[in-house]
Amino acid sequence: MDWREEYKRRLASGEDAMKLVEAGNLVMIPIAGPRVLPAALFRHCMKNGVSIDLRVGAPLTDPGWFRAGHEETFRVEFELFIGDFARPAMDEGRATYLPNLFSLNFKDIDEKRPESRPVEVFLVSVTPPDDDGYVSFGAHNWNKRSHARRARTVIAEVDAGLRPVCGDNTIHVTEIDRFVEIPPVQITRGLVEAWLRRVENDSAREAYMGIVDELGEDLDRLIVVGPVMTRLPAAQVRRLLGLAQPPEDATTIAGYVGELVPDGATIQIGAGEPSMYLARAGAFDGKHDLGLHTEMAAQGIPRLVECGVINGARKTLHPNVAIASAWSGSDIEDLKIVTNNPKFEVRDPEYVLDVRTIAQNDNFYAMNNALSVDLTGQINAESVFGSRMINGTGGQPEFQIGAALSRGGRGITLVPSTALDGAVSRVVSQHEAGSMITVPRFFADTVVTEYGIARLWGKNHRQRAQELIAVAHPDFRAELTQAAERL
């Protein structure tokens, strides 16, 4: 049968496609997931009394399952990232977290362990099929193809607005069970103003309108965050849209990173602050022949490829090509550069983030963030006030270990010295009970704050304490020094 006929046979409305979801199913919605299908899933489950296990990654929409009262219908767990938008569900005990790694995500499934549980229904967005019947997952690839090839049932919304990118991220229409065609998003000022009319607080509404005015004609940048922007603080929306200028401490940290990263290094930059500001804050200005092998992008990184600072000329794996599992983290100008550009490729994260892959890059420099670091070098990038989870691991453990195994590599942890407007030190004598340790002390390498560089590799606990106290905020050094006497 011609693939076009097969595609037509598998077309359905969102409501009809959801009939494939049965009670007790494990349903997965990935990072940068579909726009329309989640609401169809919510309606199906609520209307028909279908209770499911729902796994999500860094969601930016909520049809209702994160709200109180739906815990029995939607048993929610987060995979890899939680994100600001859905964090209240974790805080209030309506969701839980699945600790895993990108590179080992499917180990139990692929090895057919008896305790493994495959995803029964996977919801995803894809491009329209090409002339050969292949669809792709666009710039925000992540582990979508990996899940699609393992799930029992795949339901895909077909979104012509997804940006086609180069790399290994396509799948044939015959590997997908149902297609739901959706109209392209058209963000107009009228639509945005309608969203903002729901905001009751006048000052908050004015702050959102200020963002809209600043975007001007570039409203397409609101495609992802726009529908939920009023549920996030305006300052956070500005950061997500790349409108916020790097704060002073991030600029200072970027300067120290620039001292550490040599010409010819292959770099990785993690999500969040302050790493998201590195390129814009000038960390790589004046560098030569940098390479890129990363989980995701940061604002300004594709522009560094375009201008030749990142060219991959000295990469020992995939030379002359920038490799990522997704180009998420880019702003709209970056994504324009990435679109159909052979200088940029996406690959499945179980390959990109495999420590054996990472380590094949000589002089690999991983740069990721932390919430706190204790005096022995244990790095916490996941929780505050003990066990309150702020985010998941993402790819940080894999890149930290991969950098350690790379010849000439270095794992750099970025952490502003204080939190809560200077009230709390992020360099701590001991982590609070229940804190999540993202990187154990024996993989800790280099820590950077706005007060300098702490080099931990090869140092004992007392020497590490001295290094870390020297880069802690001056207001906390005395008490940290006293605590260090017990090491």
Coordinates of C-alpha atoms in Angstrom, one line a residue:
M1 CA 0.0 0.0 0.0
D2 CA 1.2 3.5 -0.8
W3 CA 2.2 5.4 2.3
R4 CA -0.2 8.2 1.4
E5 CA -3.1 5.8 1.6
E6 CA -1.8 4.4 4.9
Y7 CA -1.5 7.9 6.3
K8 CA -5.1 8.8 5.3
R9 CA -6.3 5.5 6.8
R10 CA -4.7 6.5 10.1
L11 CA -6.1 10.1 10.2
A12 CA -8.5 10.8 13.1
S13 CA -10.0 13.5 15.2
G14 CA -8.4 14.1 18.6
E15 CA -11.5 12.7 20.3
D16 CA -11.5 9.5 18.1
A17 CA -7.7 9.0 18.6
M18 CA -8.1 9.1 22.4
K19 CA -10.4 6.1 22.2
L20 CA -7.2 4.1 22.1
V21 CA -6.4 5.1 25.7
E22 CA -7.8 2.6 28.1
A23 CA -8.1 2.6 31.9
G24 CA -4.8 1.8 33.6
N25 CA -2.7 2.8 30.7
L26 CA 0.7 4.4 31.1
V27 CA 0.5 7.5 28.9
M28 CA 3.6 9.5 28.1
I29 CA 3.8 13.2 27.0
P30 CA 7.4 14.3 26.3
I31 CA 9.3 17.5 26.7
A32 CA 8.0 20.1 24.2
G33 CA 5.0 17.9 23.6
P34 CA 1.9 18.2 21.5
R35 CA -0.4 21.3 21.6
V36 CA -3.9 19.9 21.1
L37 CA -3.7 16.2 22.2
P38 CA -3.3 16.8 26.0
A39 CA -6.7 18.6 26.2
A40 CA -8.3 15.8 24.1
L41 CA -6.8 13.2 26.5
F42 CA -8.1 15.2 29.6
R43 CA -11.6 15.3 28.1
H44 CA -11.6 11.6 27.2
C45 CA -10.6 10.5 30.7
M46 CA -13.0 12.9 32.5
K47 CA -16.0 12.1 30.3
N48 CA -15.5 8.3 30.3
G49 CA -14.1 7.8 33.8
V50 CA -10.8 6.5 32.4
S51 CA -8.1 6.6 35.1
I52 CA -4.5 6.5 33.8
D53 CA -0.9 6.8 34.9
L54 CA 0.5 10.0 33.2
R55 CA 4.2 10.6 32.7
V56 CA 5.2 14.1 31.6
G57 CA 8.4 16.0 31.0
A58 CA 8.8 19.7 31.7
P59 CA 5.1 20.5 30.8
L60 CA 4.1 24.0 29.8
T61 CA 0.4 23.3 29.6
D62 CA -2.2 21.9 32.0
P63 CA -5.6 20.8 30.7
G64 CA -6.5 20.2 34.4
W65 CA -4.6 17.2 35.6
F66 CA -2.2 19.2 37.8
R67 CA -5.1 20.8 39.8
A68 CA -6.5 19.5 43.0
G69 CA -9.3 17.0 42.8
H70 CA -8.0 14.9 39.8
E71 CA -5.4 12.7 41.6
E72 CA -7.4 9.5 41.2
T73 CA -8.0 10.0 37.5
F74 CA -4.5 11.2 36.6
R75 CA -1.6 9.6 38.6
V76 CA 1.1 12.0 37.5
E77 CA 4.8 11.4 37.5
F78 CA 7.5 13.7 36.1
E79 CA 10.4 12.4 34.0
L80 CA 13.8 14.2 33.9
F81 CA 12.5 17.7 34.3
I82 CA 9.7 19.2 36.4
G83 CA 9.9 22.9 35.4
D84 CA 8.4 26.0 37.0
F85 CA 4.9 25.6 35.6
A86 CA 4.1 22.2 37.1
R87 CA 6.1 22.5 40.3
P88 CA 3.1 23.2 42.5
A89 CA 1.8 19.7 41.8
M90 CA 5.0 18.3 43.3
D91 CA 4.9 20.7 46.2
E92 CA 1.4 19.7 47.1
G93 CA 1.9 16.0 46.7
R94 CA -0.3 15.5 43.6
A95 CA 2.6 14.2 41.5
T96 CA 5.8 12.2 42.0
Y97 CA 9.2 12.0 40.2
L98 CA 10.8 9.2 38.2
P99 CA 14.6 9.2 38.7
N100 CA 16.3 8.1 35.5
L101 CA 18.9 9.2 32.9
F102 CA 18.5 10.0 29.2
S103 CA 21.1 7.5 28.3
L104 CA 19.7 4.7 30.4
N105 CA 16.0 5.6 30.0
F106 CA 15.1 2.4 28.1
K107 CA 17.5 -0.1 29.6
D108 CA 14.8 -2.1 31.4
I109 CA 12.5 -2.1 28.3
D110 CA 15.2 -3.0 25.8
E111 CA 16.6 -5.8 28.0
K112 CA 13.0 -7.0 28.7
R113 CA 13.4 -7.0 32.4
P114 CA 10.4 -8.6 34.1
E115 CA 9.8 -5.5 36.2
S116 CA 9.8 -3.2 33.3
R117 CA 6.7 -1.3 32.2
P118 CA 6.5 0.0 28.6
V119 CA 4.6 3.1 27.7
E120 CA 1.2 2.0 26.4
V121 CA 0.2 5.3 24.7
F122 CA 2.7 8.0 23.5
L123 CA 1.4 11.4 22.5
V124 CA 3.7 13.5 20.3
S125 CA 3.8 16.2 17.6
V126 CA 5.4 15.7 14.2
T127 CA 5.9 17.5 10.9
P128 CA 3.7 16.7 7.9
P129 CA 5.2 13.7 6.0
D130 CA 7.8 14.3 3.3
D131 CA 7.7 12.8 -0.2
D132 CA 9.0 9.5 1.1
G133 CA 6.5 9.2 4.0
Y134 CA 8.7 10.3 6.8
V135 CA 7.8 12.7 9.5
S136 CA 10.2 14.4 11.9
F137 CA 10.0 15.7 15.5
G138 CA 11.3 19.2 14.7
A139 CA 13.9 21.2 16.5
H140 CA 12.7 20.0 19.9
N141 CA 13.6 16.4 19.3
W142 CA 14.5 15.1 22.8
N143 CA 13.6 11.4 23.3
K144 CA 10.5 11.5 21.1
R145 CA 11.6 9.1 18.5
S146 CA 13.0 6.8 21.2
H147 CA 9.6 6.6 22.9
A148 CA 7.7 6.3 19.6
R149 CA 9.6 3.3 18.6
R150 CA 9.0 1.5 21.9
A151 CA 5.4 2.5 22.9
R152 CA 2.6 0.2 22.2
T153 CA 0.5 2.9 20.6
V154 CA 1.6 6.3 19.1
I155 CA -0.8 9.2 18.5
A156 CA 0.8 12.1 16.7
E157 CA -0.6 15.5 16.0
V158 CA 0.6 16.9 12.7
D159 CA 1.9 20.4 13.1
A160 CA 3.1 22.3 10.0
G161 CA 4.6 24.9 12.3
L162 CA 7.4 22.6 13.5
R163 CA 10.7 23.6 12.2
P164 CA 12.5 21.0 10.1
V165 CA 16.1 20.4 11.2
C166 CA 19.0 18.2 10.1
G167 CA 20.1 15.1 11.8
D168 CA 18.6 11.7 12.7
N169 CA 15.1 12.4 13.9
T170 CA 12.6 10.9 11.4
I171 CA 10.2 8.1 11.6
H172 CA 7.9 6.6 8.9
V173 CA 4.2 7.1 8.9
T174 CA 3.7 3.4 9.3
E175 CA 5.3 3.5 12.7
I176 CA 2.5 5.8 14.0
D177 CA -1.0 4.5 14.8
R178 CA -3.1 7.7 14.6
F179 CA -2.5 11.1 13.1
V180 CA -4.4 14.2 14.2
E181 CA -4.0 17.2 11.9
I182 CA -4.0 20.5 13.6
P183 CA -4.2 24.1 12.3
P184 CA -1.0 26.2 12.5
V185 CA -0.7 28.7 15.4
Q186 CA -1.2 32.3 14.5
I187 CA -0.3 34.6 17.3
T188 CA -1.9 38.0 16.9
R189 CA -2.0 40.9 19.2
G190 CA -5.8 40.5 19.6
L191 CA -5.3 36.9 20.7
V192 CA -2.7 37.9 23.3
E193 CA -4.8 40.7 24.6
A194 CA -7.6 38.1 25.0
W195 CA -5.3 36.0 27.1
L196 CA -4.4 39.0 29.2
R197 CA -7.9 40.1 29.9
R198 CA -8.2 37.1 32.2
V199 CA -5.6 38.7 34.5
E200 CA -7.4 40.4 37.4
N201 CA -4.4 42.1 38.9
D202 CA -3.9 45.4 37.1
S203 CA -0.1 45.7 37.7
A204 CA 0.5 42.1 36.7
R205 CA -1.5 42.7 33.5
E206 CA 0.5 45.8 32.7
A207 CA 3.7 43.8 33.2
Y208 CA 2.6 41.2 30.7
M209 CA 1.5 43.9 28.3
G210 CA 5.0 45.4 28.6
I211 CA 6.4 42.1 27.4
V212 CA 4.0 42.1 24.4
D213 CA 5.0 45.7 23.5
E214 CA 8.7 44.8 23.7
L215 CA 8.1 41.9 21.3
G216 CA 6.5 44.2 18.8
E217 CA 5.9 42.3 15.6
D218 CA 7.8 39.2 16.8
L219 CA 4.8 37.6 18.6
D220 CA 5.7 34.1 17.2
R221 CA 8.0 33.9 20.2
L222 CA 4.9 33.4 22.3
I223 CA 3.8 30.2 20.5
V224 CA 5.1 27.9 23.4
V225 CA 4.8 30.1 26.5
G226 CA 2.0 32.4 25.4
P227 CA -1.1 30.3 26.4
V228 CA 0.3 29.9 30.0
M229 CA 2.2 33.1 30.4
T230 CA -0.3 34.5 32.8
R231 CA 0.3 31.6 35.2
L232 CA 4.0 32.5 35.4
P233 CA 5.6 35.7 37.0
A234 CA 6.3 38.3 34.3
A235 CA 10.0 38.3 35.2
Q236 CA 10.1 34.5 34.5
V237 CA 8.3 35.0 31.2
R238 CA 10.9 37.6 30.2
R239 CA 13.7 35.1 31.0
L240 CA 12.0 32.3 29.0
L241 CA 11.6 34.7 26.0
G242 CA 15.2 35.8 26.2
L243 CA 14.3 39.4 26.9
A244 CA 16.0 39.6 30.3
Q245 CA 19.5 40.9 30.4
P246 CA 22.1 38.7 32.2
P247 CA 22.2 39.6 35.8
E248 CA 25.5 40.9 37.2
D249 CA 26.5 37.7 39.0
A250 CA 25.9 35.7 35.8
T251 CA 28.1 38.1 33.8
T252 CA 30.9 37.8 36.3
I253 CA 30.5 34.0 36.3
A254 CA 30.7 34.0 32.5
G255 CA 34.0 35.9 32.7
Y256 CA 35.5 33.1 34.9
V257 CA 34.1 30.5 32.5
G258 CA 35.9 32.3 29.7
E259 CA 39.2 31.9 31.6
L260 CA 38.6 28.1 32.0
V261 CA 37.5 27.1 28.5
P262 CA 40.4 26.9 26.0
D263 CA 40.3 27.2 22.3
G264 CA 39.4 24.0 20.6
A265 CA 37.3 22.7 23.5
T266 CA 34.0 20.9 22.8
I267 CA 31.3 22.4 25.1
Q268 CA 28.0 21.5 26.7
I269 CA 25.7 24.0 28.4
G270 CA 22.9 23.0 30.7
A271 CA 19.4 24.5 31.2
G272 CA 18.6 27.2 33.7
E273 CA 20.5 30.0 35.4
P274 CA 23.2 31.1 35.2
S275 CA 24.4 28.8 32.3
M276 CA 21.6 30.1 30.0
Y277 CA 23.3 33.5 30.0
L278 CA 26.9 32.3 29.2
A279 CA 26.8 33.0 25.4
R280 CA 25.0 36.4 25.8
A281 CA 27.3 37.4 28.7
G282 CA 30.4 36.9 26.5
A283 CA 31.9 33.7 28.0
F284 CA 33.0 32.5 24.5
D285 CA 33.8 35.8 22.9
G286 CA 37.2 35.7 21.2
K287 CA 37.4 31.9 21.3
H288 CA 38.5 29.8 18.3
D289 CA 37.5 26.4 17.0
L290 CA 35.0 25.5 19.7
G291 CA 32.9 22.4 19.3
L292 CA 29.3 21.7 20.5
H293 CA 28.0 18.4 21.8
T294 CA 25.1 19.1 24.1
E295 CA 21.7 18.1 25.4
M296 CA 20.1 21.4 24.4
A297 CA 21.0 24.9 23.4
A298 CA 21.3 28.2 25.2
Q299 CA 20.4 31.6 23.9
G300 CA 23.0 32.8 21.5
I301 CA 24.8 29.5 20.9
P302 CA 23.5 29.0 17.3
R303 CA 24.7 32.5 16.6
L304 CA 28.2 31.5 17.7
V305 CA 28.0 28.7 15.2
E306 CA 26.9 31.0 12.5
C307 CA 29.8 33.5 13.1
G308 CA 32.4 30.7 13.3
V309 CA 33.3 30.8 17.0
I310 CA 31.8 27.3 17.3
N311 CA 32.9 25.4 14.1
G312 CA 33.8 22.0 15.4
A313 CA 37.2 22.1 13.6
R314 CA 39.0 20.3 16.4
K315 CA 36.2 18.0 17.5
T316 CA 37.3 14.3 17.7
L317 CA 33.7 13.1 17.3
H318 CA 31.4 14.5 14.6
P319 CA 33.8 17.2 13.5
N320 CA 32.4 20.4 11.9
V321 CA 28.9 19.7 13.1
A322 CA 27.1 20.9 16.2
I323 CA 25.3 18.0 17.9
A324 CA 22.3 18.2 20.3
S325 CA 19.4 16.1 21.4
A326 CA 17.2 19.2 21.0
W327 CA 17.6 22.8 20.1
S328 CA 15.3 23.9 23.0
G329 CA 16.7 26.8 24.9
S330 CA 17.3 28.7 21.7
D331 CA 15.4 32.0 21.0
I332 CA 13.5 32.6 17.8
E333 CA 16.6 34.1 16.0
D334 CA 18.6 31.0 17.0
L335 CA 15.9 28.7 15.7
K336 CA 15.9 30.5 12.3
I337 CA 19.6 29.7 12.0
V338 CA 19.1 26.1 13.0
T339 CA 16.2 25.4 10.6
N340 CA 17.4 23.0 7.8
N341 CA 21.0 24.0 8.5
P342 CA 23.5 21.1 8.0
K343 CA 25.8 22.7 10.5
F344 CA 23.4 21.6 13.2
E345 CA 22.2 18.0 13.8
V346 CA 19.9 16.4 16.4
R347 CA 20.4 12.8 17.6
D348 CA 18.6 10.6 20.1
P349 CA 19.6 11.5 23.6
E350 CA 20.5 7.9 24.5
Y351 CA 23.3 8.4 22.1
V352 CA 24.2 12.0 22.7
L353 CA 24.2 11.7 26.5
D354 CA 25.8 8.2 26.7
V355 CA 29.0 8.8 28.8
R356 CA 30.8 6.7 26.3
T357 CA 29.8 9.0 23.5
I358 CA 30.6 12.1 25.5
A359 CA 34.0 10.9 26.5
Q360 CA 35.0 10.4 22.8
N361 CA 35.2 14.2 22.6
D362 CA 38.6 15.3 23.7
N363 CA 38.8 18.5 25.8
F364 CA 35.1 18.2 26.6
Y365 CA 33.9 21.0 28.9
A366 CA 30.5 20.5 30.6
M367 CA 28.8 23.5 32.2
N368 CA 25.8 23.0 34.4
N369 CA 24.1 24.7 37.3
A370 CA 23.6 23.9 41.0
L371 CA 21.3 25.0 43.8
S372 CA 23.9 24.3 46.5
V373 CA 27.3 22.7 47.0
D374 CA 28.6 21.4 50.3
L375 CA 32.1 21.7 51.6
T376 CA 33.1 18.2 50.4
G377 CA 31.9 18.9 46.9
Q378 CA 28.5 17.2 46.8
I379 CA 26.4 19.0 44.2
N380 CA 22.7 19.5 44.5
A381 CA 20.9 20.7 41.4
E382 CA 17.4 19.4 42.3
S383 CA 16.0 20.4 45.7
V384 CA 15.8 23.2 48.2
F385 CA 14.9 23.3 51.9
G386 CA 15.8 19.6 52.1
S387 CA 13.6 17.5 49.9
R388 CA 11.5 20.1 48.1
M389 CA 12.2 19.3 44.4
I390 CA 12.8 22.2 42.1
N391 CA 13.8 20.2 39.1
G392 CA 15.1 16.8 38.0
T393 CA 18.6 15.8 36.9
G394 CA 18.2 16.4 33.2
G395 CA 21.5 15.4 31.6
Q396 CA 23.8 16.9 34.3
P397 CA 25.1 13.6 35.8
E398 CA 25.9 12.1 32.4
F399 CA 27.8 15.2 31.1
Q400 CA 29.7 15.6 34.4
I401 CA 30.9 12.0 34.2
G402 CA 31.5 12.2 30.5
A403 CA 33.7 15.3 31.0
A404 CA 35.6 13.4 33.7
L405 CA 36.3 10.6 31.3
S406 CA 37.2 12.8 28.4
R407 CA 40.9 13.4 27.7
G408 CA 41.5 17.0 28.7
G409 CA 37.9 17.3 29.9
R410 CA 36.5 19.3 32.8
G411 CA 33.1 19.4 34.5
I412 CA 32.2 22.9 35.6
T413 CA 29.4 23.6 38.0
L414 CA 28.0 27.2 38.0
V415 CA 26.4 28.5 41.2
P416 CA 25.7 32.1 42.4
S417 CA 27.0 32.4 45.9
T418 CA 23.7 33.2 47.5
A419 CA 19.9 32.8 47.2
L420 CA 16.9 34.7 48.5
D421 CA 18.4 38.1 47.9
G422 CA 21.6 37.2 49.8
A423 CA 19.9 35.7 52.8
V424 CA 21.2 32.2 52.2
S425 CA 24.5 30.8 51.1
R426 CA 24.6 28.3 48.3
V427 CA 27.9 27.0 49.5
V428 CA 26.9 25.1 52.6
S429 CA 28.7 23.2 55.3
Q430 CA 26.3 20.3 54.9
H431 CA 23.2 19.7 52.8
E432 CA 19.9 19.7 54.6
A433 CA 18.4 16.3 55.4
G434 CA 16.6 15.0 52.3
S435 CA 18.5 17.1 49.8
M436 CA 19.0 15.4 46.4
I437 CA 22.6 14.9 45.4
T438 CA 22.9 15.2 41.7
V439 CA 26.6 14.9 41.4
P440 CA 28.5 12.9 44.1
R441 CA 31.7 14.4 45.5
F442 CA 33.9 12.0 43.7
F443 CA 32.8 13.4 40.3
A444 CA 32.9 17.1 41.4
D445 CA 35.5 19.0 39.5
T446 CA 35.4 22.8 39.2
V447 CA 32.9 25.1 40.9
V448 CA 32.4 28.7 39.7
T449 CA 30.7 31.5 41.6
E450 CA 30.8 35.3 41.1
Y451 CA 33.7 35.3 43.6
G452 CA 36.0 33.0 41.6
I453 CA 36.9 29.4 40.7
A454 CA 37.2 26.5 43.1
R455 CA 39.2 23.6 41.8
L456 CA 38.2 20.4 43.6
W457 CA 39.7 17.6 41.6
G458 CA 42.4 15.7 43.5
K459 CA 41.8 17.5 46.7
N460 CA 40.8 16.1 50.1
H461 CA 37.8 17.3 52.1
R462 CA 39.7 20.1 54.0
Q463 CA 41.4 21.3 50.8
R464 CA 38.0 21.4 49.0
A465 CA 36.5 23.3 51.9
Q466 CA 39.2 25.9 51.5
E467 CA 38.6 26.2 47.8
L468 CA 34.8 26.6 48.2
I469 CA 35.0 29.0 51.1
A470 CA 37.2 31.2 49.0
V471 CA 34.4 31.5 46.4
A472 CA 31.5 31.7 48.9
H473 CA 29.9 35.1 49.6
P474 CA 32.1 37.0 52.2
D475 CA 29.1 37.3 54.6
F476 CA 29.2 33.5 55.1
R477 CA 32.9 32.7 55.0
A478 CA 33.4 32.9 58.8
E479 CA 30.7 30.4 59.7
L480 CA 31.8 28.1 56.8
T481 CA 35.4 28.2 58.0
Q482 CA 34.3 27.2 61.5
A483 CA 32.2 24.3 60.1
A484 CA 35.2 23.2 58.0
E485 CA 37.2 22.4 61.2
R486 CA 35.1 19.3 61.6
L487 CA 36.1 17.9 58.2

